[in-house]
Coordinates of C-alpha atoms in Angstrom, one line a residue:
M1 CA -36.5 180.1 287.0
V2 CA -37.2 183.9 286.7
F3 CA -34.3 186.5 287.1
G4 CA -34.6 190.1 288.1
N5 CA -33.2 192.9 285.4
W6 CA -30.3 193.2 287.6
W7 CA -29.7 189.2 287.4
L8 CA -29.8 189.2 283.6
R9 CA -27.3 192.2 283.6
I10 CA -24.6 190.4 285.9
L11 CA -25.5 186.9 283.9
A12 CA -25.0 188.8 280.7
L13 CA -21.5 190.2 282.0
S14 CA -20.4 187.0 283.6
L15 CA -21.3 184.5 280.7
G16 CA -20.2 186.9 277.8
I17 CA -17.2 188.3 279.0
L18 CA -15.7 184.8 280.0
F19 CA -16.1 182.9 277.7
F20 CA -13.5 177.4 245.8
V21 CA -15.9 177.4 244.0
V22 CA -18.7 179.8 244.1
S23 CA -21.8 178.1 242.4
S24 CA -23.2 180.1 239.5
F25 CA -26.4 180.0 241.3
A26 CA -25.3 181.8 244.0
E27 CA -27.8 184.4 245.8
K28 CA -26.7 186.8 248.5
A29 CA -28.4 186.6 251.9
P30 CA -31.1 186.5 253.1
Y31 CA -32.1 184.5 250.3
A32 CA -35.6 185.8 249.2
S33 CA -36.1 183.0 246.7
F34 CA -35.8 180.0 248.7
A35 CA -35.9 180.9 252.5
R36 CA -39.3 181.6 254.0
D37 CA -41.4 181.1 257.0
A38 CA -42.8 177.8 257.9
T39 CA -46.5 179.1 257.7
S40 CA -46.2 178.8 253.8
A41 CA -45.1 175.2 253.7
P42 CA -47.8 172.8 252.2
P43 CA -49.2 170.2 254.3
T44 CA -47.1 167.5 252.5
D45 CA -44.2 167.6 250.2
H46 CA -41.2 165.6 248.9
Y47 CA -37.4 165.9 248.9
D48 CA -34.1 163.8 248.2
Y49 CA -32.7 165.2 251.3
I50 CA -34.5 166.4 254.5
I51 CA -32.1 168.5 257.1
V52 CA -33.1 168.9 260.4
G53 CA -31.5 172.0 261.9
G54 CA -30.2 174.8 260.1
G55 CA -26.8 175.4 262.1
T56 CA -23.2 175.3 261.8
A57 CA -23.3 172.0 260.0
G58 CA -26.5 172.1 258.8
C59 CA -26.1 175.3 256.4
P60 CA -23.0 174.3 254.6
L61 CA -24.5 170.8 254.3
A62 CA -27.5 171.6 252.9
A63 CA -25.7 174.3 250.4
T64 CA -23.6 171.5 249.0
L65 CA -26.3 168.7 248.6
S66 CA -28.3 171.4 246.7
A67 CA -25.8 171.0 243.8
A68 CA -27.1 167.4 242.8
A69 CA -30.6 167.1 244.8
R70 CA -33.7 168.7 245.9
V71 CA -33.0 169.7 249.4
L72 CA -35.1 170.9 252.5
L73 CA -33.6 172.8 255.4
L74 CA -35.6 173.0 258.4
E75 CA -35.0 175.6 261.1
R76 CA -36.7 176.5 264.1
G77 CA -35.3 179.8 264.6
D78 CA -35.1 183.0 262.1
L79 CA -32.7 184.6 260.0
P80 CA -30.1 186.3 261.5
Y81 CA -29.8 189.1 259.2
N82 CA -32.8 191.4 260.9
N83 CA -31.1 191.0 264.3
P84 CA -28.5 193.5 265.5
N85 CA -27.7 191.5 268.7
V86 CA -26.6 188.9 266.2
T87 CA -24.9 190.7 263.1
Q88 CA -23.1 193.1 265.3
I89 CA -20.1 192.5 267.7
S90 CA -21.3 194.9 270.0
G91 CA -24.6 193.0 270.4
F92 CA -22.7 190.0 271.6
L93 CA -23.8 189.9 275.3
K94 CA -27.4 191.4 274.6
S95 CA -27.9 188.4 272.4
L96 CA -26.6 186.1 275.2
A97 CA -29.0 187.9 277.7
D98 CA -32.1 187.9 275.9
T99 CA -34.4 185.4 277.4
S100 CA -37.4 185.7 275.2
P101 CA -39.2 182.4 273.4
T102 CA -37.9 183.7 270.1
S103 CA -34.3 184.7 270.8
A104 CA -31.2 183.4 268.9
S105 CA -30.0 181.9 272.1
Q106 CA -31.8 179.8 274.5
L107 CA -30.5 179.6 277.8
F108 CA -30.3 176.3 279.7
I109 CA -28.6 175.4 283.0
S110 CA -26.7 172.0 283.3
T111 CA -27.4 170.1 286.6
D112 CA -23.8 171.2 287.5
G113 CA -25.3 174.6 288.1
V114 CA -23.5 176.2 285.1
F115 CA -25.5 178.5 282.7
N116 CA -25.3 177.8 279.0
H117 CA -26.8 178.3 275.7
R118 CA -28.0 176.5 272.8
A119 CA -28.7 178.7 269.1
R120 CA -32.0 179.1 268.1
V121 CA -31.2 180.8 264.6
L122 CA -30.3 180.0 261.1
G123 CA -26.6 179.6 261.2
G124 CA -26.8 177.8 264.7
G125 CA -23.9 178.6 267.2
S126 CA -22.0 180.6 264.7
A127 CA -24.8 183.4 264.9
I128 CA -23.9 184.0 268.7
N129 CA -20.6 183.0 269.4
A130 CA -17.3 185.1 270.1
G131 CA -16.4 184.7 266.4
F132 CA -12.7 182.9 266.9
Y133 CA -11.9 180.8 263.9
T134 CA -9.3 178.1 263.9
R135 CA -8.8 174.7 262.2
A136 CA -8.4 171.7 264.1
S137 CA -5.1 170.1 264.2
T138 CA -3.4 167.6 262.1
E139 CA -3.8 165.2 264.7
Y140 CA -7.2 165.7 265.1
V141 CA -7.9 165.3 261.6
R142 CA -5.8 162.1 261.3
R143 CA -7.6 160.4 264.5
A144 CA -10.8 161.4 262.7
G145 CA -10.1 159.5 260.0
W146 CA -11.0 162.1 257.6
D147 CA -9.2 162.5 254.0
P148 CA -6.9 165.4 254.4
R149 CA -7.3 166.5 250.9
L150 CA -10.9 167.1 251.1
V151 CA -10.7 168.5 254.6
N152 CA -8.5 171.3 253.6
E153 CA -10.5 171.9 250.6
S154 CA -13.5 172.2 252.6
Y155 CA -12.0 174.3 255.2
A156 CA -10.9 176.8 252.1
W157 CA -14.6 176.5 251.0
V158 CA -15.7 178.2 254.2
E159 CA -12.9 180.4 254.9
S160 CA -13.8 182.1 251.4
K161 CA -17.0 183.3 252.7
V162 CA -17.0 184.0 256.4
A163 CA -13.5 184.1 257.7
Y164 CA -11.2 187.4 258.4
R165 CA -8.1 188.6 259.6
P166 CA -8.9 190.6 262.8
Q167 CA -7.2 194.1 263.6
I168 CA -5.2 193.5 266.4
M169 CA -5.6 196.4 269.1
Q170 CA -4.1 197.5 272.5
W171 CA -5.6 194.9 275.0
Q172 CA -5.5 191.9 272.5
A173 CA -1.8 193.0 271.8
A174 CA -0.9 193.2 275.4
V175 CA -2.3 189.7 276.3
R176 CA -0.3 188.3 273.2
D177 CA 3.1 189.7 274.3
G178 CA 1.9 188.8 278.0
L179 CA 1.5 185.0 276.8
L180 CA 5.2 185.2 274.9
A181 CA 6.5 186.6 278.4
A182 CA 5.0 183.6 280.3
G183 CA 6.4 181.2 277.9
V184 CA 4.0 180.2 275.5
A185 CA 5.9 180.0 272.4
P186 CA 6.8 180.4 269.5
Y187 CA 4.8 183.3 268.4
N188 CA 3.2 181.8 264.9
G189 CA 1.9 184.8 263.5
I190 CA -1.8 185.2 262.0
T191 CA -2.8 181.7 261.2
Y192 CA -5.8 179.1 260.9
E193 CA -3.5 176.4 261.7
H194 CA -3.7 174.8 265.2
L195 CA 0.1 175.1 266.4
I196 CA 1.7 175.3 269.9
G197 CA 2.5 178.6 270.9
T198 CA 0.8 182.2 270.7
K199 CA -0.9 183.2 267.5
V200 CA -3.5 185.5 266.0
G201 CA -6.3 183.3 264.8
G202 CA -9.1 184.3 262.4
S203 CA -12.7 185.9 263.1
I204 CA -16.2 185.7 261.4
F205 CA -16.5 189.4 262.3
D206 CA -15.0 191.4 259.4
E207 CA -13.3 194.7 259.8
K208 CA -16.7 196.6 260.4
G209 CA -17.7 194.3 263.2
I210 CA -20.2 192.5 261.2
R211 CA -20.7 189.0 262.1
H212 CA -20.6 186.6 259.0
T213 CA -22.6 182.9 260.2
A214 CA -23.0 179.7 258.7
A215 CA -26.1 181.2 257.1
D216 CA -23.7 183.0 254.6
L217 CA -22.7 179.7 253.2
L218 CA -26.0 179.2 251.7
E219 CA -25.0 181.7 249.2
Y220 CA -23.6 178.5 247.5
A221 CA -26.6 177.0 247.3
D222 CA -28.7 176.4 244.0
P223 CA -31.8 178.1 244.7
S224 CA -33.9 176.2 242.2
K225 CA -32.7 173.0 244.4
I226 CA -33.3 174.3 248.0
T227 CA -35.9 175.0 250.6
V228 CA -35.3 176.7 253.7
Y229 CA -38.4 176.8 256.4
L230 CA -37.7 179.1 259.2
H231 CA -39.8 178.7 262.6
A232 CA -40.1 174.9 261.4
T233 CA -39.8 173.0 264.7
V234 CA -39.4 169.2 264.1
Q235 CA -41.3 167.1 266.4
R236 CA -40.1 163.9 265.1
I237 CA -38.7 161.6 262.5
L238 CA -40.9 159.1 261.1
F239 CA -40.0 155.6 260.5
R240 CA -41.0 152.4 258.7
T241 CA -40.9 149.3 260.8
S242 CA -40.9 145.5 259.6
P243 CA -39.9 142.5 261.6
G244 CA -36.7 141.3 260.9
E245 CA -35.5 144.4 258.8
K246 CA -33.9 147.6 259.8
P247 CA -36.1 150.8 260.5
K248 CA -36.1 153.0 257.7
A249 CA -36.6 156.9 258.2
Y250 CA -38.9 158.1 255.4
G251 CA -40.2 161.5 256.6
V252 CA -40.2 164.5 259.5
L253 CA -43.2 166.1 261.2
F254 CA -42.8 169.7 261.7
K255 CA -44.6 172.5 263.2
D256 CA -44.6 176.3 262.3
S257 CA -45.0 179.1 264.2
K258 CA -48.7 178.9 264.4
G259 CA -48.9 175.5 265.6
Y260 CA -50.1 173.8 262.5
N261 CA -48.3 170.5 261.1
H262 CA -46.6 169.7 258.1
V263 CA -45.2 166.8 256.8
A264 CA -42.1 166.4 254.7
Y265 CA -41.1 163.0 253.3
L266 CA -38.4 161.7 251.2
N267 CA -38.9 160.8 247.4
S268 CA -38.2 157.4 246.5
G269 CA -34.8 156.2 245.9
G270 CA -32.2 154.1 247.8
R271 CA -29.9 157.3 248.5
N272 CA -32.2 159.5 249.8
E273 CA -31.7 160.5 253.4
I274 CA -32.8 162.5 256.4
I275 CA -29.8 164.1 258.2
V276 CA -30.0 165.6 261.7
S277 CA -27.6 168.3 262.3
A278 CA -29.6 170.0 265.2
G279 CA -26.4 170.3 267.3
A280 CA -24.8 168.5 270.5
M281 CA -28.0 169.3 272.2
G282 CA -30.6 169.1 269.7
S283 CA -29.4 165.8 267.7
P284 CA -29.2 163.6 270.6
Q285 CA -32.8 165.0 272.0
M286 CA -34.1 164.6 268.4
L287 CA -33.1 160.8 268.0
M288 CA -34.7 160.2 271.4
L289 CA -37.9 162.2 270.7
S290 CA -38.4 160.0 267.4
G291 CA -37.7 156.7 269.3
I292 CA -34.1 156.0 269.0
G293 CA -32.3 156.0 272.6
P294 CA -32.6 154.5 276.0
A295 CA -35.8 152.2 276.1
R296 CA -36.2 152.7 279.5
Q297 CA -36.0 156.8 279.6
L298 CA -38.2 156.7 276.1
R299 CA -41.1 154.8 277.6
A300 CA -41.2 156.7 280.6
H301 CA -42.0 159.8 278.6
G302 CA -44.7 158.1 276.7
I303 CA -42.3 157.7 273.4
E304 CA -42.7 154.8 271.4
V305 CA -39.1 153.0 271.0
V306 CA -38.3 152.2 267.5
M307 CA -34.6 151.0 268.2
E308 CA -33.3 150.6 271.6
Q309 CA -29.9 152.6 271.5
E310 CA -28.3 153.1 274.9
S311 CA -25.5 155.5 273.7
V312 CA -27.6 158.2 272.4
G313 CA -27.0 160.9 275.0
Q314 CA -24.2 159.6 276.4
G315 CA -20.8 161.0 276.6
M316 CA -21.6 164.5 276.7
S317 CA -18.6 166.8 277.3
D318 CA -18.2 170.6 277.6
N319 CA -14.7 171.9 278.0
P320 CA -14.2 173.6 281.3
M321 CA -13.4 177.6 281.1
N322 CA -12.2 179.7 284.1
A323 CA -11.5 183.2 283.8
L324 CA -10.3 186.6 285.3
I325 CA -12.0 190.1 285.0
I326 CA -9.5 192.8 284.8
P327 CA -10.8 196.5 285.6
S328 CA -8.4 198.4 283.5
S329 CA -6.8 201.8 284.4
R330 CA -6.6 202.8 280.8
P331 CA -9.1 202.4 277.7
V332 CA -9.5 199.0 275.9
E333 CA -11.1 198.2 272.5
I334 CA -14.1 196.3 272.0
S335 CA -12.8 193.0 271.3
L336 CA -13.5 189.4 271.5
V337 CA -11.0 186.5 270.8
Q338 CA -8.5 187.1 268.7
V339 CA -5.3 185.9 270.3
V340 CA -4.7 182.6 271.5
G341 CA -2.1 180.8 273.8
I342 CA -2.2 177.0 272.8
S343 CA 0.1 175.8 275.7
N344 CA 1.8 172.5 276.0
I345 CA 0.1 171.4 279.2
G346 CA -3.5 171.0 277.4
S347 CA -4.6 174.6 278.5
Y348 CA -5.7 177.5 276.0
I349 CA -5.4 181.4 276.8
E350 CA -8.0 183.3 275.3
A351 CA -9.2 187.2 275.8
A352 CA -11.8 189.6 275.3
S353 CA -12.5 193.3 276.3
G354 CA -14.9 196.4 276.2
F355 CA -18.2 194.5 276.2
F356 CA -19.5 195.3 279.7
E357 CA -22.8 197.2 280.3
L358 CA -21.6 200.1 282.8
S359 CA -25.0 199.8 284.7
S360 CA -24.2 196.3 285.4
L361 CA -20.6 196.5 286.0
H362 CA -20.6 199.4 288.5
Q363 CA -23.1 197.4 290.8
I364 CA -20.6 194.8 291.5
V365 CA -17.3 196.1 290.9
G366 CA -17.3 198.0 294.2
D367 CA -16.6 194.8 295.7
Y368 CA -13.3 195.0 293.8
A369 CA -12.3 197.8 296.0
H370 CA -12.6 195.6 298.9
V371 CA -10.8 192.5 297.7
A372 CA -8.0 194.6 296.1
N373 CA -7.3 196.3 299.2
Q374 CA -7.5 199.7 297.5
S375 CA -9.7 202.6 296.9
M376 CA -11.5 202.5 293.6
D377 CA -14.0 205.5 294.2
A378 CA -13.0 207.4 291.2
F379 CA -13.4 204.5 289.2
I380 CA -16.8 203.7 290.1
M381 CA -17.8 207.3 290.1
R382 CA -16.4 207.8 286.5
M383 CA -18.6 204.6 285.8
R384 CA -21.4 206.1 287.0
A385 CA -21.1 209.3 285.4
N386 CA -20.7 207.5 282.2
E387 CA -23.4 205.1 282.5
N388 CA -25.6 206.2 279.7
Q389 CA -22.7 205.8 277.2
T390 CA -21.7 202.9 274.9
S391 CA -20.1 200.1 276.2
A392 CA -16.8 201.3 274.3
N393 CA -16.0 203.4 277.3
T394 CA -15.5 200.7 279.6
K395 CA -12.5 199.9 281.1
V396 CA -12.5 195.8 281.5
G397 CA -10.5 193.4 280.2
V398 CA -11.0 189.3 280.4
I399 CA -8.5 186.6 280.2
L400 CA -9.8 183.2 280.0
Q401 CA -8.6 179.1 279.8
K402 CA -10.2 176.7 278.5
I403 CA -9.3 173.1 279.0
M404 CA -8.8 170.9 275.8
G405 CA -10.7 167.5 275.2
P406 CA -11.8 167.3 277.9
Y407 CA -11.6 163.5 279.4
S408 CA -14.4 164.4 281.9
S409 CA -17.8 163.3 280.4
G410 CA -21.5 163.2 281.3
Y411 CA -25.0 162.5 279.8
M412 CA -28.4 163.6 278.5
E413 CA -31.8 163.0 279.6
V414 CA -35.1 164.2 277.7
E415 CA -37.2 166.0 280.0
S416 CA -40.4 165.9 277.9
R417 CA -42.0 165.2 274.5
D418 CA -41.8 168.8 273.6
P419 CA -39.0 169.4 271.5
N420 CA -39.0 173.1 272.7
V421 CA -38.2 172.1 276.2
N422 CA -34.2 171.8 277.1
P423 CA -33.1 167.9 277.7
R424 CA -31.6 167.8 281.2
V425 CA -27.8 167.7 280.8
T426 CA -25.0 166.4 283.0
F427 CA -21.3 167.6 281.9
N428 CA -19.5 166.2 285.2
Y429 CA -16.9 169.1 285.1
F430 CA -13.7 167.9 286.5
K431 CA -15.0 164.5 287.4
D432 CA -11.8 163.2 285.7
S433 CA -8.7 164.6 287.5
R434 CA -6.7 165.0 284.6
D435 CA -8.8 168.1 283.8
L436 CA -8.5 169.8 287.0
E437 CA -4.5 169.3 286.6
R438 CA -4.9 171.1 283.4
C439 CA -6.7 173.7 284.8
V440 CA -4.2 174.3 287.6
G441 CA -1.7 174.7 285.1
G442 CA -3.5 177.0 282.9
M443 CA -4.3 179.1 285.8
E444 CA -0.7 179.4 286.6
I445 CA -0.3 180.7 282.9
L446 CA -2.7 183.4 283.5
R447 CA -1.0 184.5 286.5
R448 CA 2.2 185.0 284.7
V449 CA 0.3 186.6 282.0
V450 CA -1.2 189.3 284.3
E451 CA 2.0 189.9 285.9
S452 CA 3.8 190.6 282.8
R453 CA 5.0 194.0 281.9
A454 CA 2.5 194.2 278.8
V455 CA -0.7 193.8 280.8
S456 CA 0.5 195.3 284.2
E457 CA 0.5 198.5 282.5
F458 CA -3.7 198.1 282.5
L459 CA -4.0 197.3 285.9
Y460 CA -4.7 199.6 288.7
P461 CA -2.1 200.3 291.5
L462 CA -2.0 197.3 294.1
T463 CA -3.8 194.7 291.9
S464 CA -2.6 191.4 292.1
F465 CA -3.5 188.1 290.8
E466 CA -5.1 186.8 294.2
S467 CA -7.0 190.0 294.3
L468 CA -8.4 189.6 290.7
K469 CA -9.3 185.8 291.8
R470 CA -11.5 186.9 294.9
F471 CA -13.1 189.5 292.7
V472 CA -14.4 186.4 290.1
L473 CA -15.5 184.7 293.5
S474 CA -17.8 187.4 294.3
V475 CA -19.5 187.6 290.9
P476 CA -22.5 185.3 290.4
I477 CA -21.0 183.3 287.4
N478 CA -22.7 180.0 288.1
L479 CA -24.8 178.5 290.7
R480 CA -22.1 176.2 292.1
P481 CA -21.5 176.6 295.7
K482 CA -18.6 178.8 296.8
H483 CA -15.8 177.5 299.3
V484 CA -13.7 179.4 301.6
A485 CA -10.9 177.5 300.4
A486 CA -11.5 178.8 296.9
T487 CA -9.5 182.0 297.8
Y488 CA -6.1 180.4 298.1
S489 CA -6.7 176.5 296.6
M490 CA -6.4 176.6 292.8
E491 CA -8.2 173.5 292.6
H492 CA -10.9 174.8 294.5
Y493 CA -11.1 178.0 292.3
C494 CA -11.2 175.8 289.1
R495 CA -13.9 174.1 290.6
D496 CA -16.0 176.8 292.0
T497 CA -15.5 179.2 289.1
V498 CA -16.1 177.0 286.1
M499 CA -18.0 178.2 283.3
T500 CA -18.8 177.2 279.7
L501 CA -17.0 178.6 276.8
W502 CA -19.9 176.9 274.6
H503 CA -18.1 174.2 272.9
Y504 CA -20.1 171.2 274.3
H505 CA -20.4 168.3 272.3
G506 CA -21.0 164.4 272.2
G507 CA -24.1 162.4 272.4
C508 CA -24.1 160.8 268.9
H509 CA -20.6 159.3 268.9
V510 CA -18.9 157.7 265.9
D511 CA -18.8 154.2 266.4
R512 CA -21.3 154.1 269.1
V513 CA -24.2 156.0 267.5
V514 CA -23.0 156.4 264.2
D515 CA -20.5 154.8 261.6
P516 CA -17.6 156.7 260.4
D517 CA -19.7 158.0 257.5
Y518 CA -22.4 159.3 260.2
R519 CA -25.0 157.2 259.4
V520 CA -27.1 155.8 262.6
L521 CA -26.4 152.3 263.4
G522 CA -29.0 150.1 262.9
V523 CA -31.4 152.3 261.1
D524 CA -31.5 153.2 257.1
S525 CA -31.6 156.5 255.5
L526 CA -30.7 158.8 258.7
R527 CA -27.4 160.5 259.4
V528 CA -26.3 162.7 262.2
V529 CA -23.7 165.4 261.1
D530 CA -22.5 167.8 263.6
G531 CA -20.6 168.2 266.8
S532 CA -22.6 165.5 268.8
T533 CA -20.5 162.8 267.0
F534 CA -17.2 164.5 268.5
Y535 CA -15.4 162.7 271.2
Y536 CA -13.2 166.1 271.9
S537 CA -13.8 169.5 270.6
P538 CA -11.5 170.2 268.0
G539 CA -8.8 173.0 268.0
T540 CA -9.3 176.2 270.5
N541 CA -12.8 176.5 268.7
P542 CA -14.9 173.9 267.2
Q543 CA -17.0 176.2 265.1
A544 CA -14.6 176.5 261.8
T545 CA -14.3 172.3 261.9
V546 CA -18.2 171.9 262.3
M547 CA -18.6 174.4 259.1
M548 CA -16.3 172.1 257.5
L549 CA -17.8 168.7 258.5
G550 CA -20.9 169.8 256.9
R551 CA -19.3 170.7 253.2
Y552 CA -17.0 167.6 254.0
V553 CA -19.7 165.0 254.2
G554 CA -22.0 166.8 251.6
Q555 CA -19.5 165.9 249.2
K556 CA -18.7 162.5 250.3
I557 CA -22.7 162.1 250.0
L558 CA -22.8 163.2 246.5
Q559 CA -19.7 161.1 245.6
E560 CA -21.7 158.1 246.8
R561 CA -24.5 159.5 244.9
N562 CA -22.7 159.9 241.5
P563 CA -19.5 157.5 241.6
E564 CA -17.5 158.6 238.9

């Protein structure tokens, strides 16, 4: 699908706003001694561990394993450090709007008609997200069967490199106060913990607005034992098969940016492994391209079936998100998610502000004058007069809600044997009525927040919750049909204006595709470690837990490798 420039600007607006032991070998990014382009890779080489995907889990996993083994990390994207759209908070929307073949974010559209992205950069989703940092709840850790002590140690290991306390300014403070006025209590202050009530979480953006990603965790790595190849696109995992024995992974085939093939093999040794950490889209896709998945689907694409596994690609979920765009009568800061309201009804409330390109916004804000039943001519004129200025002058905020869980799930299907082609994915938003109930409840909380004294001070006269809903309905935020009933039915509004907050997960679930130690069932020398193993998205944002998981599993593997 080809979009004109106007569509890309609106798409960026709609998607973007809605949304301790430091190794003595540590080398500061960008790791000149061990991160290089895949064109420099030899035709063949051997390693103890081969990690497919240098993302949010893959980077901490590789850094951890390099303490005691020779590690290869294969990433299809580039370093995050030479791209200002990635490194600077002001580039957030530009990164999502970049549809070039080498962009850090790769656009895909689910069959549900919702725009989404997958990462294509070292650091994975942590390099293109809104930066919020918060831990999973103690109940989530318990249900996952993780060791709480090692979990806390792993979180702390991550946090010493990438987590910062945000500076709360006017818009975020207003939303915080509005949440408390709406009854989302108590106020829990600044904390990484997942607690009912309102809190200020962490951020991977520092005080200068510079992003710190999972790629920074490679500063922990031993540079003498790790190799990172960039622009290395893995084609498939290689297996040895013998009658009566499990298939055994022994290597990977990958291409460099010039199209040349390279093969990385595992060294001999019973504990050496290939670990897939390609994300919730990439990991089930990689298993299927390598011959592990639903046999009928694989054969339809000419993929040799190594092991039939019907659960691969099943149970794909994405947390529904709905939002309000709020033109403000006064300036607002540039901010991504900092304050969060964790309700007791299964809905999380968050906010952002000041990111919106004037040249995009003034094209659609005229509709607001009509739906809000008021004149906004002066506002639009000011926007046009300031069209060439920075987005810091834009007076727009957003308040959104995300459904926890969710209960609804779908599936993935491969579309091509080419790993660069996105698979076809269906999330089935609101298929389970419990998710819809949570959305309706969450939107009622948004109503109370908007009507609170703190947030009302930012609103234009005569602005109402209903007018803000109609404004969002006028914006092309997805490809789903809009129903007339959505203007007065909250259930229809939830369905018609659903978006993603990029927290999709599943496809390689524990006890279905992998065991509790993340080994692929029925196969030797292969694991999957990332959000594809999750049944539910942890916390209000999963990135902290995905980074923790990479460290956690790496530590577990080292314990197996060198038992005391």
